[in-house]
């Protein structure tokens, strides 16, 4: 989903925001954690998120591009071991470089 307030300000300034989704219409900038997008479960934020997001939403297993995802929010405490795409090996991990 996009930031609707930023989009509104850009339009007022005469700038038309562009669609930042990939060729399969998957978002690159994710407003929730990777786990929430893949589970397609946004709890009490669900109706708000669906109302303000570009449609159609691509959530669940097909939510996020392995090649073009830029960000996830609400990842505090999870970033130490986070790898994108899931299952990616950290090249700095000494155990995998022996």
Short mmCIF file of C-alpha atoms in Angstrom, two decimals:
data_model
loop_
_atom_site.label_atom_id
_atom_site.label_comp_id
_atom_site.label_asym_id
_atom_site.label_seq_id
_atom_site.Cartn_x
_atom_site.Cartn_y
_atom_site.Cartn_z
CA UNK A 1 0.00 0.00 0.00
CA UNK A 2 1.01 3.52 -0.59
CA UNK A 3 1.20 6.50 1.68
CA UNK A 4 -2.01 8.32 0.83
CA UNK A 5 -1.03 11.54 2.64
CA UNK A 6 2.21 11.81 0.66
CA UNK A 7 0.33 11.09 -2.58
CA UNK A 8 -2.19 13.84 -1.77
CA UNK A 9 0.60 16.36 -1.08
CA UNK A 10 2.37 15.45 -4.31
CA UNK A 11 -0.84 15.96 -6.30
CA UNK A 12 -1.37 19.38 -4.70
CA UNK A 13 2.19 20.27 -5.80
CA UNK A 14 1.35 19.16 -9.35
CA UNK A 15 3.24 15.88 -9.20
CA UNK A 16 1.40 12.68 -10.09
CA UNK A 17 2.73 9.82 -7.94
CA UNK A 18 3.59 6.69 -9.92
CA UNK A 19 2.62 3.12 -9.18
CA UNK A 20 5.64 1.48 -7.53
CA UNK A 21 4.41 -2.10 -7.83
CA UNK A 22 6.33 -4.64 -9.91
CA UNK A 23 5.20 -6.13 -13.23
CA UNK A 24 3.06 -8.68 -11.33
CA UNK A 25 1.40 -5.86 -9.32
CA UNK A 26 3.16 -6.86 -6.08
CA UNK A 27 4.01 -3.99 -3.77
CA UNK A 28 7.64 -3.08 -3.21
CA UNK A 29 7.05 -0.94 -0.11
CA UNK A 30 5.18 -2.94 2.53
CA UNK A 31 3.34 -1.23 5.39
CA UNK A 32 3.41 -4.30 7.64
CA UNK A 33 5.93 -7.02 8.46
CA UNK A 34 6.84 -9.72 5.96
CA UNK A 35 5.02 -12.28 8.12
CA UNK A 36 1.78 -10.27 8.12
CA UNK A 37 1.84 -9.80 4.34
CA UNK A 38 2.55 -13.47 3.67
CA UNK A 39 -0.17 -14.58 6.11
CA UNK A 40 -2.63 -12.02 4.62
CA UNK A 41 -3.62 -11.16 8.19
CA UNK A 42 -3.59 -7.51 9.24
CA UNK A 43 -5.78 -7.76 12.33
CA UNK A 44 -7.62 -4.56 13.24
CA UNK A 45 -5.79 -2.68 10.46
CA UNK A 46 -7.27 -4.91 7.73
CA UNK A 47 -10.17 -2.72 6.54
CA UNK A 48 -8.05 0.46 6.57
CA UNK A 49 -5.23 -1.21 4.63
CA UNK A 50 -7.53 -2.65 1.99
CA UNK A 51 -9.37 0.68 1.58
CA UNK A 52 -6.25 2.80 0.95
CA UNK A 53 -4.13 0.32 -1.05
CA UNK A 54 -3.83 0.12 -4.79
CA UNK A 55 -5.97 -2.71 -6.09
CA UNK A 56 -5.81 -5.55 -6.63
CA UNK A 57 -3.85 -6.46 -3.52
CA UNK A 58 -1.42 -9.33 -3.90
CA UNK A 59 -1.16 -10.81 -0.43
CA UNK A 60 -0.45 -14.28 0.95
CA UNK A 61 2.27 -16.41 -0.64
CA UNK A 62 2.39 -14.13 -3.72
CA UNK A 63 2.62 -10.87 -1.75
CA UNK A 64 6.17 -9.81 -2.15
CA UNK A 65 8.72 -9.82 -4.92
CA UNK A 66 11.97 -11.61 -4.13
CA UNK A 67 13.80 -9.31 -6.55
CA UNK A 68 12.27 -5.88 -6.05
CA UNK A 69 10.95 -5.59 -2.47
CA UNK A 70 12.38 -2.45 -0.88
CA UNK A 71 11.00 -2.35 2.64
CA UNK A 72 8.84 -3.87 5.36
CA UNK A 73 7.59 -2.02 8.43
CA UNK A 74 7.16 -3.30 12.00
CA UNK A 75 10.25 -5.51 11.87
CA UNK A 76 11.83 -4.29 15.13
CA UNK A 77 13.45 -7.17 16.95
CA UNK A 78 13.34 -9.35 13.83
CA UNK A 79 16.01 -7.68 11.71
CA UNK A 80 19.02 -9.45 13.23
CA UNK A 81 18.08 -12.75 11.57
CA UNK A 82 15.94 -11.42 8.71
CA UNK A 83 16.77 -12.54 5.18
CA UNK A 84 14.93 -11.55 2.02
CA UNK A 85 13.90 -13.51 0.12
CA UNK A 86 13.13 -16.09 2.83
CA UNK A 87 15.77 -18.81 2.99
CA UNK A 88 18.54 -16.60 1.62
CA UNK A 89 21.94 -17.41 3.14
CA UNK A 90 23.88 -14.54 4.70
CA UNK A 91 27.30 -14.41 2.95
CA UNK A 92 28.88 -13.03 6.13
CA UNK A 93 27.79 -16.07 8.16
CA UNK A 94 31.08 -17.76 9.07
CA UNK A 95 29.46 -21.21 9.39
CA UNK A 96 28.38 -21.18 5.73
CA UNK A 97 31.78 -19.93 4.53
CA UNK A 98 33.94 -22.72 5.92
#
